[in-house]
Coordinates of C-alpha atoms in Angstrom, one line a residue:
X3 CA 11.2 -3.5 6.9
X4 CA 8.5 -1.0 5.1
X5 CA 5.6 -3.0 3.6
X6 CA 6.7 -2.0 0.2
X7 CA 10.0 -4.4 1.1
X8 CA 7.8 -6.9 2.6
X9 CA 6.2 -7.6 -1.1
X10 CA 9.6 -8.4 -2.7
X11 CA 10.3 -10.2 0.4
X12 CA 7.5 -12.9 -0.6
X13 CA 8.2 -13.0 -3.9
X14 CA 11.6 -14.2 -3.2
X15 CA 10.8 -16.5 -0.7
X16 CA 8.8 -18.2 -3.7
X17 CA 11.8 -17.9 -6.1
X18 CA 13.4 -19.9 -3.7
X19 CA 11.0 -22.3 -2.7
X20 CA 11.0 -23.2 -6.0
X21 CA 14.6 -23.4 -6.7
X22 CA 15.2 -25.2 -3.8
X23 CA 12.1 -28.0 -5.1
X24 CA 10.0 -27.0 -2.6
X25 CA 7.4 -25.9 -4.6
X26 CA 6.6 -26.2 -8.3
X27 CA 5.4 -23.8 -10.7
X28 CA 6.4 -20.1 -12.0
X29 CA 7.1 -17.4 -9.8
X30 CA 4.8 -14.5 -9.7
X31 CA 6.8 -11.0 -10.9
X32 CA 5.0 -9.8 -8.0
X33 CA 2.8 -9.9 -5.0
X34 CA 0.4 -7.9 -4.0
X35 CA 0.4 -7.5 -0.4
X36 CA -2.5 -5.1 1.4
X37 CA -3.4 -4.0 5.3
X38 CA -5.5 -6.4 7.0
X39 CA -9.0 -6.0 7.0
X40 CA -10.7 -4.9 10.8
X41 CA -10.5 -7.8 12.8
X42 CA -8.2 -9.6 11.1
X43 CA -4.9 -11.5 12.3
X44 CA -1.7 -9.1 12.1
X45 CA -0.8 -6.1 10.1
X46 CA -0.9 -7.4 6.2
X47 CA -1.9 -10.0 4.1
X48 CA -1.7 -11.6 0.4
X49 CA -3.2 -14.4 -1.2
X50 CA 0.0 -15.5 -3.1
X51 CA -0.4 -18.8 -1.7
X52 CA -3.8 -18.8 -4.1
X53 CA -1.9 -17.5 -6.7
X54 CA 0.3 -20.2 -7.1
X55 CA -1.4 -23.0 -5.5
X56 CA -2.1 -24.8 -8.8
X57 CA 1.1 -24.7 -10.6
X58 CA 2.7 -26.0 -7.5
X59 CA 0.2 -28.9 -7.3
X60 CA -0.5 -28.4 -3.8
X61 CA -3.6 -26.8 -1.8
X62 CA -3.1 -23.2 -0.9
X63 CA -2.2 -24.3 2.8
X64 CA 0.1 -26.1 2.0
X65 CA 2.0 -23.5 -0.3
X66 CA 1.0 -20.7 2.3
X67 CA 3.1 -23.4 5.2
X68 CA 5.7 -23.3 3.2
X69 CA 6.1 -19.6 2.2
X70 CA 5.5 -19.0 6.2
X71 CA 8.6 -21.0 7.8
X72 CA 11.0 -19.3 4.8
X73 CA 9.3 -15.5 5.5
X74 CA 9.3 -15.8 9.4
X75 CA 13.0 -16.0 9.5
X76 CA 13.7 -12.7 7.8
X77 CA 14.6 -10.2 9.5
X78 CA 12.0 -7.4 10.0
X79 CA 8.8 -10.0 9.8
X80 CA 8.1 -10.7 13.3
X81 CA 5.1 -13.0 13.0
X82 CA 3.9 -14.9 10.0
X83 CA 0.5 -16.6 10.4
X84 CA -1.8 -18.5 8.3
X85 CA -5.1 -18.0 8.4
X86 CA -8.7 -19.4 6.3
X87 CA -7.5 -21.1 3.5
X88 CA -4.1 -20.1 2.9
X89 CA -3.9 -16.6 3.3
X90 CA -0.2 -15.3 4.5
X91 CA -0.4 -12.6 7.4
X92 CA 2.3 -10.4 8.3
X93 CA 3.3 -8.8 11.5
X94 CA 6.5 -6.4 10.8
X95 CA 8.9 -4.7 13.0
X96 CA 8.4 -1.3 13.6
X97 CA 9.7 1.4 11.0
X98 CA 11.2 4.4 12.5
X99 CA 9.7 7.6 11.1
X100 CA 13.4 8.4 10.5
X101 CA 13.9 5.5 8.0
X102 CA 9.9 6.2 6.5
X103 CA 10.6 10.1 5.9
X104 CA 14.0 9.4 4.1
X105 CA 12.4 6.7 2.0
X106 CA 9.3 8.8 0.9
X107 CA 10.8 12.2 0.4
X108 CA 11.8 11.9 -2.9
X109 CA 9.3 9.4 -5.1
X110 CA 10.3 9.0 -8.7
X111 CA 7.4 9.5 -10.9
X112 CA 7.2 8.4 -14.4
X113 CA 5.0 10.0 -17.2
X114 CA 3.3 7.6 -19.3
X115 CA 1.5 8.7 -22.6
X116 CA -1.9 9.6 -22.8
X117 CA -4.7 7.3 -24.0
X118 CA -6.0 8.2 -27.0
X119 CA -9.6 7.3 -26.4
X120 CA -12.5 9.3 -27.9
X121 CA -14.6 9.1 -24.5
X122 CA -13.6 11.4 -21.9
X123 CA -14.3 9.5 -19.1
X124 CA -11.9 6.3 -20.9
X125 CA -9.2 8.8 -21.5
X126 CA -9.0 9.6 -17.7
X127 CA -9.2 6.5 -16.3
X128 CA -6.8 4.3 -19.3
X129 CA -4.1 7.8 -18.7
X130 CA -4.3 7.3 -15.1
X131 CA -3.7 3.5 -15.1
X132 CA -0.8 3.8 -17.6
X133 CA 0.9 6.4 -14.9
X134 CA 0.3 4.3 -12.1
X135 CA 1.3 1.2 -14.1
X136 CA 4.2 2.6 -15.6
X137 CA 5.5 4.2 -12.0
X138 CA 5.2 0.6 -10.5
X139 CA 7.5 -0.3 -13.7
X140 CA 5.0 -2.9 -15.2
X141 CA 3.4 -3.1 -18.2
X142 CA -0.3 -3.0 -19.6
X143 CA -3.3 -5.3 -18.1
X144 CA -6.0 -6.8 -19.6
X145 CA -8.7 -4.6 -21.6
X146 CA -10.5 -2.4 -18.9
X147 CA -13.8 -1.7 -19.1
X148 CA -15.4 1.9 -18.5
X149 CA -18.4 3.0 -18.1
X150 CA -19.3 6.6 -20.4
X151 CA -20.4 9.8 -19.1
X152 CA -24.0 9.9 -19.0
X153 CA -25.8 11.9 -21.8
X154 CA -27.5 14.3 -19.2
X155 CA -24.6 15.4 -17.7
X156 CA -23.9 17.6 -20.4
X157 CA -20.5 19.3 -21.0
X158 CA -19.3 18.3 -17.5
X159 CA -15.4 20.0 -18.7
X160 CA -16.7 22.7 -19.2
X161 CA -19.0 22.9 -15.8
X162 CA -16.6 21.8 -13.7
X163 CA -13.2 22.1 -15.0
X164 CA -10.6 19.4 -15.9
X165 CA -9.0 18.6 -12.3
X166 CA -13.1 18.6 -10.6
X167 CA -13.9 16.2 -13.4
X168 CA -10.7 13.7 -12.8
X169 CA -11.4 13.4 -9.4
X170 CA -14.7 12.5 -9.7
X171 CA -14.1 10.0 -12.5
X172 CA -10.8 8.3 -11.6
X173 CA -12.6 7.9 -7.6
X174 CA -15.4 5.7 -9.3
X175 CA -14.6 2.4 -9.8
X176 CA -14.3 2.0 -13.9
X177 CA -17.2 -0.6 -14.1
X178 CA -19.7 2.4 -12.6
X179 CA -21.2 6.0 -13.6
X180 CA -19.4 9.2 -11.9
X181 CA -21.5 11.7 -10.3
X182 CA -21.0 15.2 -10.9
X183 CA -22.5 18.1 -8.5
X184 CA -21.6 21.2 -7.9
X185 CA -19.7 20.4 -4.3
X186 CA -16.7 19.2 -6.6
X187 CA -16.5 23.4 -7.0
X188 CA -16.9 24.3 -3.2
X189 CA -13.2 25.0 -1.5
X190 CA -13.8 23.5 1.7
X191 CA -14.0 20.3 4.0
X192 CA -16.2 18.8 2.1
X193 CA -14.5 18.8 -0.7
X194 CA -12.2 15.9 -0.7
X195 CA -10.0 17.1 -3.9
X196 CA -9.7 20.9 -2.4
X197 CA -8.5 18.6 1.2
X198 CA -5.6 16.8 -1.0
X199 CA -4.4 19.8 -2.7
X200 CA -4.5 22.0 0.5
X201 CA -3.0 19.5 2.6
X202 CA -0.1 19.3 0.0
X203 CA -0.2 23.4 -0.1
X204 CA 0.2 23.3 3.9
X205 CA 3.1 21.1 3.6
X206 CA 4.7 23.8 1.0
X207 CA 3.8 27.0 3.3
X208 CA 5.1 25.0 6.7
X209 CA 8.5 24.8 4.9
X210 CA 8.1 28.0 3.9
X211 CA 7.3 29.2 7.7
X212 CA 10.2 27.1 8.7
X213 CA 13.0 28.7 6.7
X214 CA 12.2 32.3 7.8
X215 CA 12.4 30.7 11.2
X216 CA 16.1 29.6 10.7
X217 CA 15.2 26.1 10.7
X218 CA 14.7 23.0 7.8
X219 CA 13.7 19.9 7.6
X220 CA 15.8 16.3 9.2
X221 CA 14.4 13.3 9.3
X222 CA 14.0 11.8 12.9
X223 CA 11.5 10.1 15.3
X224 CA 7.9 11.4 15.6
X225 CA 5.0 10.2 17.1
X226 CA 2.1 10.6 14.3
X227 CA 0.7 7.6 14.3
X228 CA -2.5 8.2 12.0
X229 CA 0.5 9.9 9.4
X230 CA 2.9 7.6 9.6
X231 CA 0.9 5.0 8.6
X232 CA -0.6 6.3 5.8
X233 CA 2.2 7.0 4.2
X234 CA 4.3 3.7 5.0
X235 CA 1.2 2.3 2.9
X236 CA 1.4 4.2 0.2
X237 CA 3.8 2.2 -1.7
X238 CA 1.7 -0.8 -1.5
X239 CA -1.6 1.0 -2.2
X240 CA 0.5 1.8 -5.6
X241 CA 1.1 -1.8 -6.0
X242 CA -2.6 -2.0 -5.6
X243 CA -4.1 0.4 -7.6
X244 CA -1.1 -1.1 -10.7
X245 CA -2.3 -4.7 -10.2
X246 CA -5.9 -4.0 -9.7
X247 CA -5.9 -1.5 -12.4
X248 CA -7.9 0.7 -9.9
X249 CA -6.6 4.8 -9.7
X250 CA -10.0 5.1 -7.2
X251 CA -7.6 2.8 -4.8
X252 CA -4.9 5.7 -5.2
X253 CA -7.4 8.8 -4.9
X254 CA -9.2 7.2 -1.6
X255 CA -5.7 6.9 -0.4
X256 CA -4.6 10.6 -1.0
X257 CA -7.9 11.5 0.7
X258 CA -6.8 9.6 3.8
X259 CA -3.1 10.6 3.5
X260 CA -4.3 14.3 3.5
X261 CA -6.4 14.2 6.5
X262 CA -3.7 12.9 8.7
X263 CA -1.3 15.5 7.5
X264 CA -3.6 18.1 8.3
X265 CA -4.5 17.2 11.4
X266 CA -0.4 16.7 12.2
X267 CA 0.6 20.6 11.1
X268 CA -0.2 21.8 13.7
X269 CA 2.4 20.1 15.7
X270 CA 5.2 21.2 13.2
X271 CA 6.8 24.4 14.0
X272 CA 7.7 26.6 17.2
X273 CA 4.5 27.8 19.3
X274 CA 5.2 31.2 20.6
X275 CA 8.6 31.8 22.1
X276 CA 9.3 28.1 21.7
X277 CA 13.2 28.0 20.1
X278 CA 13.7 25.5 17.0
X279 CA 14.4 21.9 17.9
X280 CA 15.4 18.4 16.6
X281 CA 11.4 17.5 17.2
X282 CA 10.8 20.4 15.2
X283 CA 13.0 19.6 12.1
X284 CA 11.7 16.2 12.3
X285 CA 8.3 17.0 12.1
X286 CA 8.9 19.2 9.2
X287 CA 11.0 16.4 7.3
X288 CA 7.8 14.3 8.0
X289 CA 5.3 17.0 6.8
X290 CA 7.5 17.6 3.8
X291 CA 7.4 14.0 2.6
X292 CA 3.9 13.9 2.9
X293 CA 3.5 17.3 0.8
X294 CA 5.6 15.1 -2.0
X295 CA 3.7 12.1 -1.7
X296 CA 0.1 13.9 -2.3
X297 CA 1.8 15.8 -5.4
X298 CA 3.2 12.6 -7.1
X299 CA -0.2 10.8 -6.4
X300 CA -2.1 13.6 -7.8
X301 CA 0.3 13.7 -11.1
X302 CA -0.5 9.6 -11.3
X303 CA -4.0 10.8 -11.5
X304 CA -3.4 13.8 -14.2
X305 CA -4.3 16.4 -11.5
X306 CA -2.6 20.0 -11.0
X307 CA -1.1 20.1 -7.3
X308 CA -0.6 24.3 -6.5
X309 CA 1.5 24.9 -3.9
X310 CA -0.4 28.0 -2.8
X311 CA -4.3 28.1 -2.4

């Protein structure tokens, strides 16, 4: 089970507590579901049992009881525990990179029309929600709130240029004031936008690399932890950043997603007179998928994503 599946898992186990009488109240169209924070118990949690505490007429512990015997008999859940007040923790079964790479390597992405918003800084953020919202196939939240530009920043467009200017407005929460300086311009390391769109240009150039070696990619095992998990939590950091109406949580993710994958390449092809192998091919498949993952979450955020830097 991916952590993607394990939301529709708990929103089904409420359908059917409450078609079975179990519980009262309406069924949430979905659940967000998010990794545990340091120290907490298991691998992910969601307040559903919150969510739907009051409809149901019970306390959240109650609900969350409930919710825990019908979701700790599925398979792929190992553990279900609740914790505080009723929050649902989730331990899962692991995911084979395999099954991860095959799932990931082709994410549908779905344009939504631009905002038509005289502010620049609205414009980014309301565009960037509507992808993200429509991608996750829901429809519009509440009225969101953003911050302008300041006045003293000037022209930042034309300082800066259009992708510099989304990154640094769509990774500030929409309630606060970007900052603009000139390291949004520097292609380096400490750059975190020139990071995302180089890692997904090193994912393009190992393939590349690994055709004129005779050799493409196949999904299989690999041991890349720090990879692996980023990207078996990118569906629910799209969830996320949908329900939350938050593009930052997407951009902060791309930043982390980016770092792993450039710390993996260098594990991906042949060293020397090493021959071609079934590791090799696997860790392609799994660079590759993370190459496609950084360029759908950079077209979420209205971002160009070059496959050559």
């Amino acid at each position: 089970m991916t952590p993607a599946d394990l939301s529709r898992c708990v929103v089904s186990a409420v359908r059917c507590a409450v078609e079975d009488g179990e519980l009262g109240g309406i069924v949430p169209a979905r659940v967000v579901v998010e990794r545990t924070r340091p120290g907490g118990v298991g691998e992910y949690a969601t307040p559903v049992a919150f969510q739907i505490a009051k409809g149901a007429g019970r306390r959240p512990a109650e609900v969350a009881e409930v919710l825990a015997r019908r979701l700790g008999a599925v398979a792929g859940i190992e553990r279900v525990d609740v914790t505080g007040a009723g929050f649902l923790n989730f331990s899962l079964s692991p995911v084979s990179a395999a099954e991860l790479v095959r799932d990931l390597r082709r994410p549908v992405v779905i344009e939504a029309p631009e905002a038509a918003c005289r502010e620049p800084r609205e414009r980014l953020v309301r565009a960037a929600v509507a992808r993200i919202e429509a991608a996750q196939g829901v429809g519009p939240g509440p009225e969101l709130v953003v911050a302008p530009l300041a006045r003293r920043d000037g022209d930042v467009l034309a300082r800066y240029g259009a992708d510099a200017v989304a990154w640094a407005v769509l990774t500030t929460p929409a309630r606060e004031t970007p900052a603009f300086s000139d390291a949004l311009l520097v292609q380096g390391e400490g750059n975190e936008l020139f990071r995302v769109r180089y890692a997904h240009a090193r994912a393009h150039v190992l393939v590349r690399n690994a055709e004129q070696l005779g050799f493409g990619p196949e999904p299989g095992d690999v041991d890349a932890p720090a990879l692996l998990r980023a990207l078996a939590d990118h569906p629910l950091v799209l969830e996320a950043a949908a329900h939350h109406r938050a593009p930052e949580r997407l951009a902060r993710h791309l930043v982390e997603l980016a770092d792993a994958l450039l710390d993996f390449q260098y594990r991906v092809l042949p060293k020397g007179d090493e021959k071609p192998s079934a590791a090799h091919r696997a860790r392609l498949a799994l660079a590759e998928a993370a190459g496609t993952v950084l360029a759908g979450g950079l077209a979420l955020l209205g971002i160009d994503a070059p496959t050559r830097l």
